[in-house]
XYZ file of C-alpha atoms in Angstrom:
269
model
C 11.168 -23.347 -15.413
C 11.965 -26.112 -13.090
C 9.679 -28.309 -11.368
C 9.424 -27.085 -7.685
C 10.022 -29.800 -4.694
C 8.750 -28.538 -2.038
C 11.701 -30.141 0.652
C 14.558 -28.491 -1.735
C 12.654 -24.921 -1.520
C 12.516 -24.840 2.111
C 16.595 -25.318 2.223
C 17.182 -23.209 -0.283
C 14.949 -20.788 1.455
C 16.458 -21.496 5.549
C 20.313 -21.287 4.115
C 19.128 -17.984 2.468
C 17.770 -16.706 5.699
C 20.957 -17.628 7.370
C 22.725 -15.193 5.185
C 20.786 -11.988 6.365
C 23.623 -10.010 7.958
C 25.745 -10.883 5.221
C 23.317 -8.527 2.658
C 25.490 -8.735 -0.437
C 25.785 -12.992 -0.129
C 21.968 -13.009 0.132
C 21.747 -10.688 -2.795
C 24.274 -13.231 -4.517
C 22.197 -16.272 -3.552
C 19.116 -15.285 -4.181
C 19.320 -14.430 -7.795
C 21.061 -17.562 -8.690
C 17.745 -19.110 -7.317
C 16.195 -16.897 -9.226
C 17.834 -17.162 -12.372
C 16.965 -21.214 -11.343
C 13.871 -20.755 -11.100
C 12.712 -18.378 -13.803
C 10.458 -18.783 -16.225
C 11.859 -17.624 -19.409
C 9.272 -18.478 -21.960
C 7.108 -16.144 -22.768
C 3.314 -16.657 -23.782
C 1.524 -12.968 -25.288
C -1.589 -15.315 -25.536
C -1.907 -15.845 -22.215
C -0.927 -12.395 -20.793
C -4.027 -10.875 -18.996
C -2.639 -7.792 -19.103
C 0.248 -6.299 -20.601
C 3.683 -6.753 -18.842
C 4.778 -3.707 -16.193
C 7.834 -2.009 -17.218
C 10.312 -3.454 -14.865
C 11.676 -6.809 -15.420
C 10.908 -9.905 -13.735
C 12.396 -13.475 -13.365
C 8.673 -15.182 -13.399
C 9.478 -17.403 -10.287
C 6.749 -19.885 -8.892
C 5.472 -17.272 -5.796
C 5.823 -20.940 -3.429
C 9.742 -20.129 -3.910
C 9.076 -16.227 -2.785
C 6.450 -17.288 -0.165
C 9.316 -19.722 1.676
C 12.022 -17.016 1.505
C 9.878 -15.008 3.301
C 8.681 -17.332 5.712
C 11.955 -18.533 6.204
C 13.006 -14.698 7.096
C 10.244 -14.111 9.628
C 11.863 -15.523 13.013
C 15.749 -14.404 12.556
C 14.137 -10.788 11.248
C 12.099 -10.606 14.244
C 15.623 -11.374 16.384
C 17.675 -8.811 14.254
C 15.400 -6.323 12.692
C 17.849 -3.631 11.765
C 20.001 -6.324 9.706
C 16.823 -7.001 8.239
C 16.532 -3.847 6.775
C 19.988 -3.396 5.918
C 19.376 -6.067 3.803
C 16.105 -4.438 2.176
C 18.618 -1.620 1.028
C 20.891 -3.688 -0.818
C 17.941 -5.719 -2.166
C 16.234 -2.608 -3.359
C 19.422 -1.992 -5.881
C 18.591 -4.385 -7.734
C 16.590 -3.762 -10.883
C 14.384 -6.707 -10.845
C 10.798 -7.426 -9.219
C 11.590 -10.118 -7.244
C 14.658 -8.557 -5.004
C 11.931 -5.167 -4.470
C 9.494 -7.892 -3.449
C 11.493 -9.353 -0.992
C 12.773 -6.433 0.181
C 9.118 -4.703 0.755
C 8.715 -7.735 3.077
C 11.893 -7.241 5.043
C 10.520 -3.944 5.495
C 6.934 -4.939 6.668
C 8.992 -7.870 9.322
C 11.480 -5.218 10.852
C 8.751 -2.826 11.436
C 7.258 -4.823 14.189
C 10.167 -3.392 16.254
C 11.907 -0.375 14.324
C 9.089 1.364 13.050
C 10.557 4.573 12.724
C 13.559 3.082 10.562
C 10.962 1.018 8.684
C 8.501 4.098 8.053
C 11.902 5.822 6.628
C 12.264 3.389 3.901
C 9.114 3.478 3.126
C 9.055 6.950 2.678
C 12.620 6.381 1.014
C 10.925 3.947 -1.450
C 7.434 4.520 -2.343
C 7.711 7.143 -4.980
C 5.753 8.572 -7.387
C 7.987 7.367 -10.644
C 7.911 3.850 -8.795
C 6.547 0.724 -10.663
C 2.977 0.768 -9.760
C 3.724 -3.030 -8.909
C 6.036 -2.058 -6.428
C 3.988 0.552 -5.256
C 1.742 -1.823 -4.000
C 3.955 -4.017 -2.514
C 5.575 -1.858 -0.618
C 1.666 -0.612 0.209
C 0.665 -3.871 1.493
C 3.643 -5.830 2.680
C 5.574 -2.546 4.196
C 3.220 -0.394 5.063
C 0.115 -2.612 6.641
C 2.666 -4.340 8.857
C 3.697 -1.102 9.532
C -0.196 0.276 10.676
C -0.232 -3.309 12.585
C 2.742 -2.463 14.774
C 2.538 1.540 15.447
C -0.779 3.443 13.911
C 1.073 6.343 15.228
C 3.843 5.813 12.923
C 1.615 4.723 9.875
C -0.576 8.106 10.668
C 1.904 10.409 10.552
C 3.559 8.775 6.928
C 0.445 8.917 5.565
C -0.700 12.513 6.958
C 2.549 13.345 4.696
C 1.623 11.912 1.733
C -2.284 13.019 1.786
C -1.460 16.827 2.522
C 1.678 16.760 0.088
C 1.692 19.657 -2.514
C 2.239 17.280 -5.022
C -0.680 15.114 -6.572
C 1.460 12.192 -7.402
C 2.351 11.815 -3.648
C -1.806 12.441 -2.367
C -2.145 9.570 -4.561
C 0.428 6.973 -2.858
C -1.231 8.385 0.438
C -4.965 7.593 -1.009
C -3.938 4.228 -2.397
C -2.388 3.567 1.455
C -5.837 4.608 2.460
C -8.143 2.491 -0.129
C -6.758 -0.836 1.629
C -7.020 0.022 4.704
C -11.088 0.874 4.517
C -11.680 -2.263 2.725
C -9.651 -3.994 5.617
C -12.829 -5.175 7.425
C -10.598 -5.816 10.198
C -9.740 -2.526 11.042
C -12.269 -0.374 12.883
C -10.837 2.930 13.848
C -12.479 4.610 10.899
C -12.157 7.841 13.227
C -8.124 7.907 12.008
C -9.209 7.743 7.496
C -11.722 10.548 8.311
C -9.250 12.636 10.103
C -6.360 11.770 7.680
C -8.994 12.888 4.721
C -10.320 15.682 6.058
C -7.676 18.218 4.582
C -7.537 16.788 0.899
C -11.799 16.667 1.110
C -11.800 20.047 2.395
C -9.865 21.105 -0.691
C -11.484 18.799 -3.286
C -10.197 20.230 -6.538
C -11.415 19.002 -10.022
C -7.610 16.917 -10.192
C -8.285 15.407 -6.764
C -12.034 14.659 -7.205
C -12.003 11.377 -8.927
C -9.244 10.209 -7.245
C -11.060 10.910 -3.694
C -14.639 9.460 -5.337
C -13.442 5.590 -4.319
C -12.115 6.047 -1.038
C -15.654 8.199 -0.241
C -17.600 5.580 -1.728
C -15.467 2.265 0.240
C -16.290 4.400 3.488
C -19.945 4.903 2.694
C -20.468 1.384 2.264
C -18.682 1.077 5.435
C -20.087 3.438 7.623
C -22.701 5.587 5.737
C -23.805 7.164 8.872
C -20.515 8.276 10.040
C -19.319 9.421 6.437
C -22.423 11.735 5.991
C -21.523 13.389 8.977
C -18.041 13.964 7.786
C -18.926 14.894 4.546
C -21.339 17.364 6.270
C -18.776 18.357 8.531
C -16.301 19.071 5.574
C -19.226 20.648 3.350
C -20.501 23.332 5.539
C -17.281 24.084 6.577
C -16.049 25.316 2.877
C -18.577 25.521 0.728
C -16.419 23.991 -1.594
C -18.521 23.830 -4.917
C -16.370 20.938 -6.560
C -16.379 19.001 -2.738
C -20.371 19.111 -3.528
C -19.743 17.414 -6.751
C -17.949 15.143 -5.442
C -20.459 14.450 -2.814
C -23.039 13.844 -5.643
C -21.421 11.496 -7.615
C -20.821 9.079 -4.482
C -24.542 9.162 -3.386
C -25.334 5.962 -5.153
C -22.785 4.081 -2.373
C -25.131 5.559 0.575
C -28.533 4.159 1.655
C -31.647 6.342 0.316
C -32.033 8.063 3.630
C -28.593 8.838 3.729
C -28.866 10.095 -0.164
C -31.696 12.281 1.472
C -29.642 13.797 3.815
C -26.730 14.654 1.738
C -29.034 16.204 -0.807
C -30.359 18.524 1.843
C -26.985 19.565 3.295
C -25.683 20.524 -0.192
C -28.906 22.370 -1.152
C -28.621 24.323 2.157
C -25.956 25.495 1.076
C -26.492 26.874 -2.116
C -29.612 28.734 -0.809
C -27.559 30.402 1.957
């Protein structure tokens, strides 16, 4: 892999950005930086993990970093050619191109949110790389919740309540970064958006659900009692009492108290 200078990246990266409403030159000019830049020996040793299945160039993320910066301002002029550009990105079968794209997404939906919530929707899959997944997660979709909750609501309201358990569990990831976003306070909008798949706690959707309850407990263990409350005498649900016991180390003791007493009210009813 080449040596990065820093003054080379950042033209490489502006004559990219010049190129974004020709989509199929970017594509072109991107992976020969790519192919440039990649880092094609491989060290097992050194692997924390083992590699995803999709495959990857291995570029320095300073070269990804100034491709995006460099996109920020003429996206922000031209968002639909920005995600135009996302779509033929997204052919491609590497990491890098989804990467970028999943940015172009998150960029144009500062003023097309609608068209940027459709490729998210279009995207984010359940047979998806779980790398991608999350990109398109965080670069997409919290750009997305930044520029219209409304939109992000209702995408996620889709995913949460879908039949399917694959797609709750896109919608719960979606949901696990945006409690532990300390910057975002309307907590009101997670309990509302949870209070379906809670409801109907199931033993497949239990320990999936047992993180986000315990994130919003450490959050706001006053509120969450009262929506697990809420949820508890509501159905009865044996299995949503479960549930409710397994999280009660994340609460404070008084709050562990009170959910103790709601669920035993409800078995001697």
């Amino acid at each position: 892999m080449p040596a990065v200078e820093l003054s080379r990246l950042k033209k490489q990266a502006d004559e990219l950005a010049g190129c974004l409403q020709q989509p199929v030159e970017f594509k072109r000019r991107l992976t020969d930086h790519l192919e440039f830049y990649a880092d094609r020996v491989t060290r097992p040793g050194n692997m924390v993990r083992p590699a995803p299945l999709i495959p990857r160039y291995g570029v320095p993320p300073l070269f990804l970093q100034a491709v995006e910066q460099a996109l920020q301002k003429p996206v922000e002029e031209d968002p639909l050619s920005g995600l135009k550009l996302a779509e033929e990105l997204w052919k491609d079968s590497y990491l890098e191109p989804k990467l970028v794209a999943a940015s172009l997404i998150g960029l144009a939906a500062r003023k097309e949110p609608q068209a940027a919530a459709k490729l998210l929707v279009q995207y984010c899959l359940p047979q998806e790389n779980p790398l991608v997944q999350e990109a398109l997660l965080q670069r997409s979709g919290m750009q997305l919740r930044l520029s219209n909750l409304q939109v992000w609501f209702d995408l996620v309201e889709r995913w949460v309540n879908s039949e399917f358990l694959a797609q709750q569990l896109i919608g719960f990831r979606a949901l696990q970064g945006v409690i532990e976003d300390r910057d975002f306070e309307n907590l009101p909008v997670i309990y509302r958006l949870l209070t379906n798949p809670v409801e109907l706690t199931s033993r497949t959707t239990m320990h999936e659900l047992e993180p986000l309850i315990n994130s919003l407990a450490r959050r706001s263990p006053i509120e969450t009692v009262y929506f697990l409350r809420q949820c508890y005498n509501r159905t009865g649900n044996p299995i949503l009492g479960r549930l409710i016991r397994k999280c009660l180390p994340a609460f404070p003791v008084e709050s562990q108290v009170s959910l103790r007493k709601v669920i035993q009210d409800q078995i001697d009813r």
